[in-house]
Amino acid sequence: MLTAPRPQLDQLCERLTEFMRDVVYPGERTYREQHAAFTDRWTIPPIMEEMKTRARAAGLWNLWLPQSEYGAGLSNAEYAPLCEIMGRSHIAPEVFNCSAPDTGNMEVLVRYGTPEQQERWLQPLLAGEIRSAFAMTEPAVASSDATNVQSSIVRDGDTYVLNGRKWWTTGAPDPRCKVLIFMGKSNPGAAKHQQQSMILVPLPTPGVQLRRVLSVFGYDDAPHGHAEIDFVDVRVPAVNMLLGEGRGFEIAQGRLGPGRIHHCMRLIGQAERALEALCARVKARVAFGKPLAEQGVIAAWIADSRIEIDQARLLTMHAAHVMDAGGTKAARAEIAMIKVVAPAMAARVIDRAIQAFGGAGVGADDGLAYMYAAARALRLADGPDEVHRAAIAKAELAKSR
């Protein structure tokens, strides 16, 4: 874990940092202004495609993919610092074609897709020409336990018929979303972890009904967004099944491990940017005759933030190394730990920055309120804290004889 990074990885980090400084950070304001000018909020600001074109030309594209055939050929531990750099801006992951849920969906297609599925869906996703969604969570059940999923997948000749209601399907409202992965029960009488399947659903397909767009603490995350969707007698070809009937839980476990590393490293990047904003604010702001930076409580906030960020980064890097060495299954406890630690840490650091900014912190000008909402939501996404704590405790108890 403490071995020196590869020189080429250092160079990649430098190139990415420069691109963020020269293109992404200046582009954030333009992105906001272009988006605000649209009557339809589900319209893509033109600057996004401009930045994507520049990123691809710079060789900063699909960095997350470990397969060198498709991406940069980096391990989880090598990609992690790049993910942190991108996480400093909420628009940056898309610029480099490294954003969720596309990364997870592409990984599923790389690992489990047939050549035909890869040709139809993986290639345009890798090229950044389309977006995708992942339909797993359901409003009627505790979906953090995938075995609770009740949506159905029923074979009918050379097709499957899908029924159910999903929500928090990130990316479904995006006009570029052309495919989603649907998880449902295809084998209700099978063993508990062999009842679920995943299948590709092209968009649009008759019977896929977007009921509403969901907001996170009032933010709709347009033009990408999150949707509640009804699937009513949705018929898709049998060749769209991923890996085979009853393999959905297996796919989910393989998909979520790297994705959680990505989430946590992006959160660390957000926390770093919030801490920078906090420090700049308290040095410039004067209250009661002296800069806020000279107030004792502010110094404690800064110190605690630095300690907590570095702790979270080290734990996340450790999880990435364990995953690289032994796979997702070997790193289950470590992945659960970082999923508890990183969102809570980021929320605390961002909250301190908000407090230092006062009224400006809860407004839209500095982006801190949006960062806080995103960090808080990630204490639920990919499983709530309580589920991960239970997994950690189970692993720890298993060590005791």
GROMACS .gro file of N, CA and C in nm, residues 76-221:
model
  438
   76ASN      N    1  -0.753  -0.049  -0.928
   76ASN     CA    2  -0.838   0.035  -0.843
   76ASN      C    3  -0.755   0.134  -0.763
   77ALA      N    4  -0.644   0.087  -0.708
   77ALA     CA    5  -0.558   0.175  -0.627
   77ALA      C    6  -0.493   0.284  -0.712
   78GLU      N    7  -0.463   0.254  -0.837
   78GLU     CA    8  -0.403   0.354  -0.925
   78GLU      C    9  -0.506   0.455  -0.974
   79TYR      N   10  -0.628   0.408  -0.996
   79TYR     CA   11  -0.733   0.500  -1.042
   79TYR      C   12  -0.782   0.591  -0.930
   80ALA      N   13  -0.772   0.546  -0.806
   80ALA     CA   14  -0.831   0.619  -0.693
   80ALA      C   15  -0.788   0.765  -0.685
   81PRO      N   16  -0.658   0.798  -0.693
   81PRO     CA   17  -0.622   0.940  -0.686
   81PRO      C   18  -0.675   1.023  -0.802
   82LEU      N   19  -0.691   0.961  -0.918
   82LEU     CA   20  -0.750   1.031  -1.032
   82LEU      C   21  -0.897   1.060  -1.004
   83CYS      N   22  -0.963   0.963  -0.945
   83CYS     CA   23  -1.105   0.979  -0.911
   83CYS      C   24  -1.123   1.092  -0.809
   84GLU      N   25  -1.029   1.103  -0.715
   84GLU     CA   26  -1.035   1.212  -0.618
   84GLU      C   27  -1.024   1.348  -0.687
   85ILE      N   28  -0.932   1.357  -0.781
   85ILE     CA   29  -0.914   1.484  -0.853
   85ILE      C   30  -1.043   1.520  -0.928
   86MET      N   31  -1.101   1.423  -0.997
   86MET     CA   32  -1.226   1.449  -1.070
   86MET      C   33  -1.340   1.484  -0.975
   87GLY      N   34  -1.340   1.423  -0.855
   87GLY     CA   35  -1.448   1.446  -0.761
   87GLY      C   36  -1.458   1.588  -0.709
   88ARG      N   37  -1.356   1.668  -0.733
   88ARG     CA   38  -1.358   1.807  -0.688
   88ARG      C   39  -1.463   1.890  -0.761
   89SER      N   40  -1.509   1.844  -0.876
   89SER     CA   41  -1.614   1.914  -0.951
   89SER      C   42  -1.724   1.816  -0.986
   90HIS      N   43  -1.849   1.854  -0.961
   90HIS     CA   44  -1.958   1.758  -0.986
   90HIS      C   45  -1.979   1.733  -1.135
   91ILE      N   46  -1.926   1.819  -1.222
   91ILE     CA   47  -1.941   1.794  -1.366
   91ILE      C   48  -1.821   1.720  -1.425
   92ALA      N   49  -1.711   1.710  -1.349
   92ALA     CA   50  -1.589   1.655  -1.405
   92ALA      C   51  -1.597   1.508  -1.444
   93PRO      N   52  -1.656   1.420  -1.363
   93PRO     CA   53  -1.658   1.279  -1.405
   93PRO      C   54  -1.717   1.257  -1.544
   94GLU      N   55  -1.822   1.332  -1.578
   94GLU     CA   56  -1.881   1.316  -1.712
   94GLU      C   57  -1.785   1.365  -1.819
   95VAL      N   58  -1.711   1.470  -1.790
   95VAL     CA   59  -1.616   1.524  -1.888
   95VAL      C   60  -1.518   1.417  -1.935
   96PHE      N   61  -1.477   1.330  -1.841
   96PHE     CA   62  -1.378   1.227  -1.871
   96PHE      C   63  -1.441   1.089  -1.896
   97ASN      N   64  -1.574   1.086  -1.911
   97ASN     CA   65  -1.649   0.961  -1.930
   97ASN      C   66  -1.624   0.863  -1.815
   98CYS      N   67  -1.622   0.918  -1.695
   98CYS     CA   68  -1.595   0.839  -1.574
   98CYS      C   69  -1.706   0.855  -1.471
   99SER      N   70  -1.829   0.880  -1.515
   99SER     CA   71  -1.936   0.909  -1.420
   99SER      C   72  -2.029   0.790  -1.400
  100ALA      N   73  -2.084   0.783  -1.279
  100ALA     CA   74  -2.186   0.683  -1.248
  100ALA      C   75  -2.320   0.732  -1.303
  101PRO      N   76  -2.410   0.641  -1.339
  101PRO     CA   77  -2.398   0.495  -1.331
  101PRO      C   78  -2.335   0.431  -1.455
  102ASP      N   79  -2.287   0.514  -1.547
  102ASP     CA   80  -2.232   0.459  -1.671
  102ASP      C   81  -2.111   0.370  -1.645
  103THR      N   82  -2.025   0.409  -1.550
  103THR     CA   83  -1.906   0.329  -1.524
  103THR      C   84  -1.945   0.188  -1.481
  104GLY      N   85  -2.039   0.178  -1.386
  104GLY     CA   86  -2.083   0.047  -1.341
  104GLY      C   87  -2.149  -0.034  -1.451
  105ASN      N   88  -2.230   0.032  -1.531
  105ASN     CA   89  -2.298  -0.038  -1.640
  105ASN      C   90  -2.200  -0.085  -1.747
  106MET      N   91  -2.101  -0.001  -1.776
  106MET     CA   92  -2.000  -0.043  -1.874
  106MET      C   93  -1.918  -0.160  -1.819
  107GLU      N   94  -1.889  -0.156  -1.690
  107GLU     CA   95  -1.814  -0.266  -1.631
  107GLU      C   96  -1.893  -0.396  -1.641
  108VAL      N   97  -2.024  -0.389  -1.619
  108VAL     CA   98  -2.109  -0.508  -1.633
  108VAL      C   99  -2.101  -0.560  -1.776
  109LEU      N  100  -2.110  -0.470  -1.873
  109LEU     CA  101  -2.105  -0.512  -2.013
  109LEU      C  102  -1.968  -0.568  -2.050
  110VAL      N  103  -1.861  -0.510  -1.997
  110VAL     CA  104  -1.727  -0.562  -2.024
  110VAL      C  105  -1.712  -0.702  -1.968
  111ARG      N  106  -1.759  -0.723  -1.845
  111ARG     CA  107  -1.741  -0.851  -1.776
  111ARG      C  108  -1.837  -0.958  -1.825
  112TYR      N  109  -1.962  -0.919  -1.845
  112TYR     CA  110  -2.068  -1.019  -1.863
  112TYR      C  111  -2.143  -1.008  -1.995
  113GLY      N  112  -2.121  -0.902  -2.072
  113GLY     CA  113  -2.197  -0.884  -2.194
  113GLY      C  114  -2.154  -0.977  -2.306
  114THR      N  115  -2.248  -1.014  -2.391
  114THR     CA  116  -2.215  -1.091  -2.511
  114THR      C  117  -2.152  -0.997  -2.613
  115PRO      N  118  -2.085  -1.052  -2.713
  115PRO     CA  119  -2.030  -0.964  -2.817
  115PRO      C  120  -2.135  -0.873  -2.881
  116GLU      N  121  -2.256  -0.926  -2.898
  116GLU     CA  122  -2.363  -0.846  -2.958
  116GLU      C  123  -2.406  -0.734  -2.864
  117GLN      N  124  -2.419  -0.764  -2.734
  117GLN     CA  125  -2.454  -0.660  -2.636
  117GLN      C  126  -2.345  -0.554  -2.627
  118GLN      N  127  -2.222  -0.597  -2.633
  118GLN     CA  128  -2.112  -0.502  -2.627
  118GLN      C  129  -2.109  -0.412  -2.750
  119GLU      N  130  -2.135  -0.470  -2.864
  119GLU     CA  131  -2.136  -0.391  -2.988
  119GLU      C  132  -2.246  -0.286  -2.984
  120ARG      N  133  -2.366  -0.326  -2.936
  120ARG     CA  134  -2.479  -0.235  -2.940
  120ARG      C  135  -2.473  -0.128  -2.832
  121TRP      N  136  -2.427  -0.165  -2.710
  121TRP     CA  137  -2.437  -0.073  -2.598
  121TRP      C  138  -2.302  -0.029  -2.542
  122LEU      N  139  -2.208  -0.121  -2.530
  122LEU     CA  140  -2.081  -0.084  -2.468
  122LEU      C  141  -2.004   0.016  -2.554
  123GLN      N  142  -1.997  -0.010  -2.683
  123GLN     CA  143  -1.916   0.078  -2.768
  123GLN      C  144  -1.964   0.223  -2.766
  124PRO      N  145  -2.095   0.251  -2.782
  124PRO     CA  146  -2.138   0.391  -2.774
  124PRO      C  147  -2.123   0.452  -2.634
  125LEU      N  148  -2.131   0.368  -2.529
  125LEU     CA  149  -2.105   0.420  -2.394
  125LEU      C  150  -1.959   0.457  -2.377
  126LEU      N  151  -1.870   0.371  -2.425
  126LEU     CA  152  -1.728   0.400  -2.418
  126LEU      C  153  -1.692   0.527  -2.496
  127ALA      N  154  -1.765   0.551  -2.603
  127ALA     CA  155  -1.740   0.670  -2.685
  127ALA      C  156  -1.807   0.794  -2.628
  128GLY      N  157  -1.886   0.779  -2.523
  128GLY     CA  158  -1.955   0.893  -2.464
  128GLY      C  159  -2.068   0.946  -2.550
  129GLU      N  160  -2.120   0.861  -2.639
  129GLU     CA  161  -2.226   0.905  -2.731
  129GLU      C  162  -2.364   0.892  -2.668
  130ILE      N  163  -2.380   0.801  -2.571
  130ILE     CA  164  -2.507   0.781  -2.503
  130ILE      C  165  -2.483   0.774  -2.353
  131ARG      N  166  -2.591   0.777  -2.274
  131ARG     CA  167  -2.584   0.756  -2.131
  131ARG      C  168  -2.672   0.635  -2.097
  132SER      N  169  -2.666   0.591  -1.970
  132SER     CA  170  -2.738   0.471  -1.930
  132SER      C  171  -2.790   0.487  -1.787
  133ALA      N  172  -2.870   0.390  -1.742
  133ALA     CA  173  -2.926   0.393  -1.608
  133ALA      C  174  -2.927   0.252  -1.551
  134PHE      N  175  -2.945   0.245  -1.419
  134PHE     CA  176  -2.946   0.116  -1.348
  134PHE      C  177  -3.071   0.112  -1.261
  135ALA      N  178  -3.164   0.025  -1.294
  135ALA     CA  179  -3.294   0.018  -1.226
  135ALA      C  180  -3.296  -0.100  -1.130
  136MET      N  181  -3.266  -0.073  -1.004
  136MET     CA  182  -3.266  -0.177  -0.902
  136MET      C  183  -3.359  -0.142  -0.786
  137THR      N  184  -3.343  -0.022  -0.728
  137THR     CA  185  -3.414   0.017  -0.606
  137THR      C  186  -3.564   0.028  -0.630
  138GLU      N  187  -3.641  -0.019  -0.533
  138GLU     CA  188  -3.788  -0.017  -0.542
  138GLU      C  189  -3.848   0.053  -0.421
  139PRO      N  190  -3.955   0.132  -0.441
  139PRO     CA  191  -4.014   0.205  -0.329
  139PRO      C  192  -4.088   0.116  -0.230
  140ALA      N  193  -4.131  -0.002  -0.272
  140ALA     CA  194  -4.217  -0.084  -0.186
  140ALA      C  195  -4.141  -0.178  -0.093
  141VAL      N  196  -4.010  -0.192  -0.114
  141VAL     CA  197  -3.931  -0.286  -0.033
  141VAL      C  198  -3.799  -0.221   0.007
  142ALA      N  199  -3.734  -0.280   0.108
  142ALA     CA  200  -3.601  -0.235   0.149
  142ALA      C  201  -3.498  -0.289   0.050
  143SER      N  202  -3.471  -0.211  -0.052
  143SER     CA  203  -3.391  -0.259  -0.165
  143SER      C  204  -3.242  -0.264  -0.135
  144SER      N  205  -3.199  -0.215  -0.017
  144SER     CA  206  -3.058  -0.231   0.017
  144SER      C  207  -3.022  -0.378   0.028
  145ASP      N  208  -3.123  -0.462   0.049
  145ASP     CA  209  -3.108  -0.607   0.040
  145ASP      C  210  -3.165  -0.649  -0.094
  146ALA      N  211  -3.077  -0.679  -0.189
  146ALA     CA  212  -3.122  -0.706  -0.326
  146ALA      C  213  -3.216  -0.826  -0.334
  147THR      N  214  -3.212  -0.915  -0.235
  147THR     CA  215  -3.301  -1.030  -0.239
  147THR      C  216  -3.446  -0.990  -0.215
  148ASN      N  217  -3.469  -0.866  -0.168
  148ASN     CA  218  -3.606  -0.818  -0.145
  148ASN      C  219  -3.675  -0.770  -0.273
  149VAL      N  220  -3.598  -0.749  -0.379
  149VAL     CA  221  -3.654  -0.694  -0.503
  149VAL      C  222  -3.771  -0.779  -0.552
  150GLN      N  223  -3.882  -0.712  -0.585
  150GLN     CA  224  -4.005  -0.783  -0.622
  150GLN      C  225  -4.042  -0.771  -0.770
  151SER      N  226  -3.981  -0.680  -0.843
  151SER     CA  227  -4.012  -0.667  -0.986
  151SER      C  228  -3.988  -0.801  -1.055
  152SER      N  229  -4.069  -0.830  -1.154
  152SER     CA  230  -4.065  -0.962  -1.216
  152SER      C  231  -4.006  -0.960  -1.356
  153ILE      N  232  -3.940  -1.071  -1.389
  153ILE     CA  233  -3.887  -1.096  -1.523
  153ILE      C  234  -3.936  -1.235  -1.562
  154VAL      N  235  -4.026  -1.241  -1.659
  154VAL     CA  236  -4.091  -1.368  -1.695
  154VAL      C  237  -4.062  -1.401  -1.841
  155ARG      N  238  -4.013  -1.522  -1.866
  155ARG     CA  239  -3.983  -1.565  -2.002
  155ARG      C  240  -4.112  -1.593  -2.078
  156ASP      N  241  -4.119  -1.544  -2.201
  156ASP     CA  242  -4.234  -1.570  -2.289
  156ASP      C  243  -4.179  -1.588  -2.430
  157GLY      N  244  -4.153  -1.713  -2.466
  157GLY     CA  245  -4.096  -1.741  -2.597
  157GLY      C  246  -3.956  -1.686  -2.609
  158ASP      N  247  -3.935  -1.604  -2.712
  158ASP     CA  248  -3.802  -1.547  -2.732
  158ASP      C  249  -3.792  -1.406  -2.673
  159THR      N  250  -3.881  -1.374  -2.578
  159THR     CA  251  -3.876  -1.245  -2.509
  159THR      C  252  -3.891  -1.265  -2.359
  160TYR      N  253  -3.862  -1.160  -2.285
  160TYR     CA  254  -3.893  -1.153  -2.142
  160TYR      C  255  -3.990  -1.039  -2.121
  161VAL      N  256  -4.084  -1.057  -2.026
  161VAL     CA  257  -4.181  -0.954  -1.993
  161VAL      C  258  -4.148  -0.903  -1.852
  162LEU      N  259  -4.131  -0.771  -1.841
  162LEU     CA  260  -4.091  -0.708  -1.715
  162LEU      C  261  -4.206  -0.629  -1.655
  163ASN      N  262  -4.224  -0.642  -1.523
  163ASN     CA  263  -4.323  -0.564  -1.452
  163ASN      C  264  -4.267  -0.522  -1.317
  164GLY      N  265  -4.298  -0.399  -1.276
  164GLY     CA  266  -4.254  -0.351  -1.145
  164GLY      C  267  -4.238  -0.201  -1.144
  165ARG      N  268  -4.214  -0.148  -1.025
  165ARG     CA  269  -4.189  -0.005  -1.010
  165ARG      C  270  -4.051   0.014  -0.948
  166LYS      N  271  -3.972   0.100  -1.011
  166LYS     CA  272  -3.838   0.132  -0.964
  166LYS      C  273  -3.832   0.281  -0.931
  167TRP      N  274  -3.740   0.317  -0.841
  167TRP     CA  275  -3.714   0.459  -0.820
  167TRP      C  276  -3.567   0.481  -0.790
  168TRP      N  277  -3.530   0.610  -0.785
  168TRP     CA  278  -3.389   0.648  -0.775
  168TRP      C  279  -3.306   0.585  -0.887
  169THR      N  280  -3.369   0.580  -1.004
  169THR     CA  281  -3.299   0.531  -1.123
  169THR      C  282  -3.223   0.650  -1.183
  170THR      N  283  -3.099   0.664  -1.139
  170THR     CA  284  -3.018   0.780  -1.178
  170THR      C  285  -2.987   0.776  -1.327
  171GLY      N  286  -3.008   0.890  -1.390
  171GLY     CA  287  -2.977   0.904  -1.532
  171GLY      C  288  -3.094   0.879  -1.625
  172ALA      N  289  -3.202   0.821  -1.575
  172ALA     CA  290  -3.315   0.789  -1.664
  172ALA      C  291  -3.379   0.912  -1.727
  173PRO      N  292  -3.386   1.029  -1.660
  173PRO     CA  293  -3.446   1.146  -1.726
  173PRO      C  294  -3.356   1.211  -1.831
  174ASP      N  295  -3.229   1.174  -1.833
  174ASP     CA  296  -3.134   1.233  -1.927
  174ASP      C  297  -3.176   1.200  -2.071
  175PRO      N  298  -3.187   1.299  -2.158
  175PRO     CA  299  -3.230   1.270  -2.296
  175PRO      C  300  -3.135   1.179  -2.372
  176ARG      N  301  -3.012   1.165  -2.322
  176ARG     CA  302  -2.914   1.078  -2.389
  176ARG      C  303  -2.919   0.935  -2.338
  177CYS      N  304  -3.005   0.908  -2.238
  177CYS     CA  305  -3.013   0.773  -2.181
  177CYS      C  306  -3.083   0.680  -2.279
  178LYS      N  307  -3.012   0.582  -2.331
  178LYS     CA  308  -3.065   0.495  -2.435
  178LYS      C  309  -3.077   0.349  -2.391
  179VAL      N  310  -3.029   0.316  -2.270
  179VAL     CA  311  -3.041   0.179  -2.222
  179VAL      C  312  -3.034   0.181  -2.069
  180LEU      N  313  -3.108   0.090  -2.009
  180LEU     CA  314  -3.094   0.072  -1.864
  180LEU      C  315  -3.084  -0.076  -1.833
  181ILE      N  316  -3.022  -0.105  -1.720
  181ILE     CA  317  -3.014  -0.242  -1.670
  181ILE      C  318  -3.121  -0.258  -1.563
  182PHE      N  319  -3.210  -0.353  -1.584
  182PHE     CA  320  -3.324  -0.377  -1.496
  182PHE      C  321  -3.296  -0.503  -1.415
  183MET      N  322  -3.313  -0.494  -1.283
  183MET     CA  323  -3.296  -0.610  -1.196
  183MET      C  324  -3.432  -0.652  -1.142
  184GLY      N  325  -3.463  -0.780  -1.156
  184GLY     CA  326  -3.590  -0.832  -1.106
  184GLY      C  327  -3.581  -0.981  -1.078
  185LYS      N  328  -3.690  -1.036  -1.029
  185LYS     CA  329  -3.694  -1.179  -0.997
  185LYS      C  330  -3.741  -1.257  -1.120
  186SER      N  331  -3.657  -1.352  -1.161
  186SER     CA  332  -3.692  -1.438  -1.273
  186SER      C  333  -3.714  -1.582  -1.228
  187ASN      N  334  -3.662  -1.617  -1.111
  187ASN     CA  335  -3.669  -1.754  -1.060
  187ASN      C  336  -3.712  -1.753  -0.914
  188PRO      N  337  -3.838  -1.718  -0.883
  188PRO     CA  338  -3.881  -1.702  -0.744
  188PRO      C  339  -3.863  -1.827  -0.658
  189GLY      N  340  -3.864  -1.945  -0.719
  189GLY     CA  341  -3.852  -2.069  -0.642
  189GLY      C  342  -3.709  -2.117  -0.621
  190ALA      N  343  -3.612  -2.044  -0.675
  190ALA     CA  344  -3.472  -2.085  -0.663
  190ALA      C  345  -3.414  -2.047  -0.528
  191ALA      N  346  -3.290  -2.083  -0.505
  191ALA     CA  347  -3.221  -2.042  -0.383
  191ALA      C  348  -3.219  -1.890  -0.374
  192LYS      N  349  -3.210  -1.841  -0.251
  192LYS     CA  350  -3.228  -1.698  -0.222
  192LYS      C  351  -3.148  -1.607  -0.312
  193HIS      N  352  -3.023  -1.639  -0.340
  193HIS     CA  353  -2.937  -1.552  -0.417
  193HIS      C  354  -2.930  -1.591  -0.565
  194GLN      N  355  -3.021  -1.677  -0.607
  194GLN     CA  356  -3.027  -1.716  -0.747
  194GLN      C  357  -3.164  -1.689  -0.809
  195GLN      N  358  -3.240  -1.604  -0.742
  195GLN     CA  359  -3.374  -1.570  -0.792
  195GLN      C  360  -3.372  -1.450  -0.886
  196GLN      N  361  -3.268  -1.367  -0.876
  196GLN     CA  362  -3.266  -1.239  -0.945
  196GLN      C  363  -3.188  -1.247  -1.077
  197SER      N  364  -3.232  -1.166  -1.171
  197SER     CA  365  -3.162  -1.156  -1.299
  197SER      C  366  -3.149  -1.009  -1.337
  198MET      N  367  -3.058  -0.981  -1.429
  198MET     CA  368  -3.044  -0.848  -1.486
  198MET      C  369  -3.059  -0.857  -1.636
  199ILE      N  370  -3.129  -0.759  -1.690
  199ILE     CA  371  -3.156  -0.761  -1.834
  199ILE      C  372  -3.148  -0.619  -1.889
  200LEU      N  373  -3.104  -0.607  -2.012
  200LEU     CA  374  -3.090  -0.477  -2.078
  200LEU      C  375  -3.223  -0.433  -2.139
  201VAL      N  376  -3.261  -0.309  -2.110
  201VAL     CA  377  -3.386  -0.254  -2.163
  201VAL      C  378  -3.353  -0.132  -2.248
  202PRO      N  379  -3.370  -0.140  -2.380
  202PRO     CA  380  -3.346  -0.022  -2.464
  202PRO      C  381  -3.449   0.087  -2.433
  203LEU      N  382  -3.410   0.212  -2.451
  203LEU     CA  383  -3.502   0.324  -2.434
  203LEU      C  384  -3.510   0.403  -2.563
  204PRO      N  385  -3.633   0.436  -2.605
  204PRO     CA  386  -3.761   0.401  -2.542
  204PRO      C  387  -3.805   0.259  -2.579
  205THR      N  388  -3.879   0.196  -2.487
  205THR     CA  389  -3.946   0.069  -2.510
  205THR      C  390  -4.088   0.081  -2.457
  206PRO      N  391  -4.189   0.035  -2.531
  206PRO     CA  392  -4.327   0.044  -2.482
  206PRO      C  393  -4.342  -0.017  -2.343
  207GLY      N  394  -4.415   0.054  -2.257
  207GLY     CA  395  -4.439   0.007  -2.122
  207GLY      C  396  -4.345   0.066  -2.019
  208VAL      N  397  -4.235   0.129  -2.062
  208VAL     CA  398  -4.146   0.198  -1.969
  208VAL      C  399  -4.202   0.338  -1.949
  209GLN      N  400  -4.256   0.363  -1.830
  209GLN     CA  401  -4.329   0.488  -1.804
  209GLN      C  402  -4.260   0.566  -1.693
  210LEU      N  403  -4.201   0.679  -1.727
  210LEU     CA  404  -4.137   0.766  -1.628
  210LEU      C  405  -4.246   0.841  -1.551
  211ARG      N  406  -4.265   0.804  -1.426
  211ARG     CA  407  -4.372   0.863  -1.345
  211ARG      C  408  -4.338   1.004  -1.300
  212ARG      N  409  -4.216   1.023  -1.252
  212ARG     CA  410  -4.176   1.155  -1.203
  212ARG      C  411  -4.024   1.158  -1.186
  213VAL      N  412  -3.974   1.281  -1.184
  213VAL     CA  413  -3.833   1.305  -1.153
  213VAL      C  414  -3.823   1.333  -1.003
  214LEU      N  415  -3.726   1.270  -0.938
  214LEU     CA  416  -3.709   1.284  -0.793
  214LEU      C  417  -3.602   1.388  -0.763
  215SER      N  418  -3.621   1.461  -0.654
  215SER     CA  419  -3.522   1.560  -0.614
  215SER      C  420  -3.451   1.514  -0.487
  216VAL      N  421  -3.327   1.561  -0.471
  216VAL     CA  422  -3.246   1.530  -0.353
  216VAL      C  423  -3.229   1.660  -0.275
  217PHE      N  424  -3.296   1.671  -0.161
  217PHE     CA  425  -3.295   1.794  -0.082
  217PHE      C  426  -3.330   1.915  -0.170
  218GLY      N  427  -3.424   1.895  -0.260
  218GLY     CA  428  -3.470   2.003  -0.346
  218GLY      C  429  -3.395   2.017  -0.477
  219TYR      N  430  -3.283   1.947  -0.496
  219TYR     CA  431  -3.208   1.954  -0.621
  219TYR      C  432  -3.254   1.842  -0.715
  220ASP      N  433  -3.287   1.878  -0.839
  220ASP     CA  434  -3.332   1.776  -0.934
  220ASP      C  435  -3.217   1.714  -1.014
  221ASP      N  436  -3.096   1.765  -0.997
  221ASP     CA  437  -2.978   1.713  -1.064
  221ASP      C  438  -2.993   1.711  -1.216
   0.00000   0.00000   0.00000
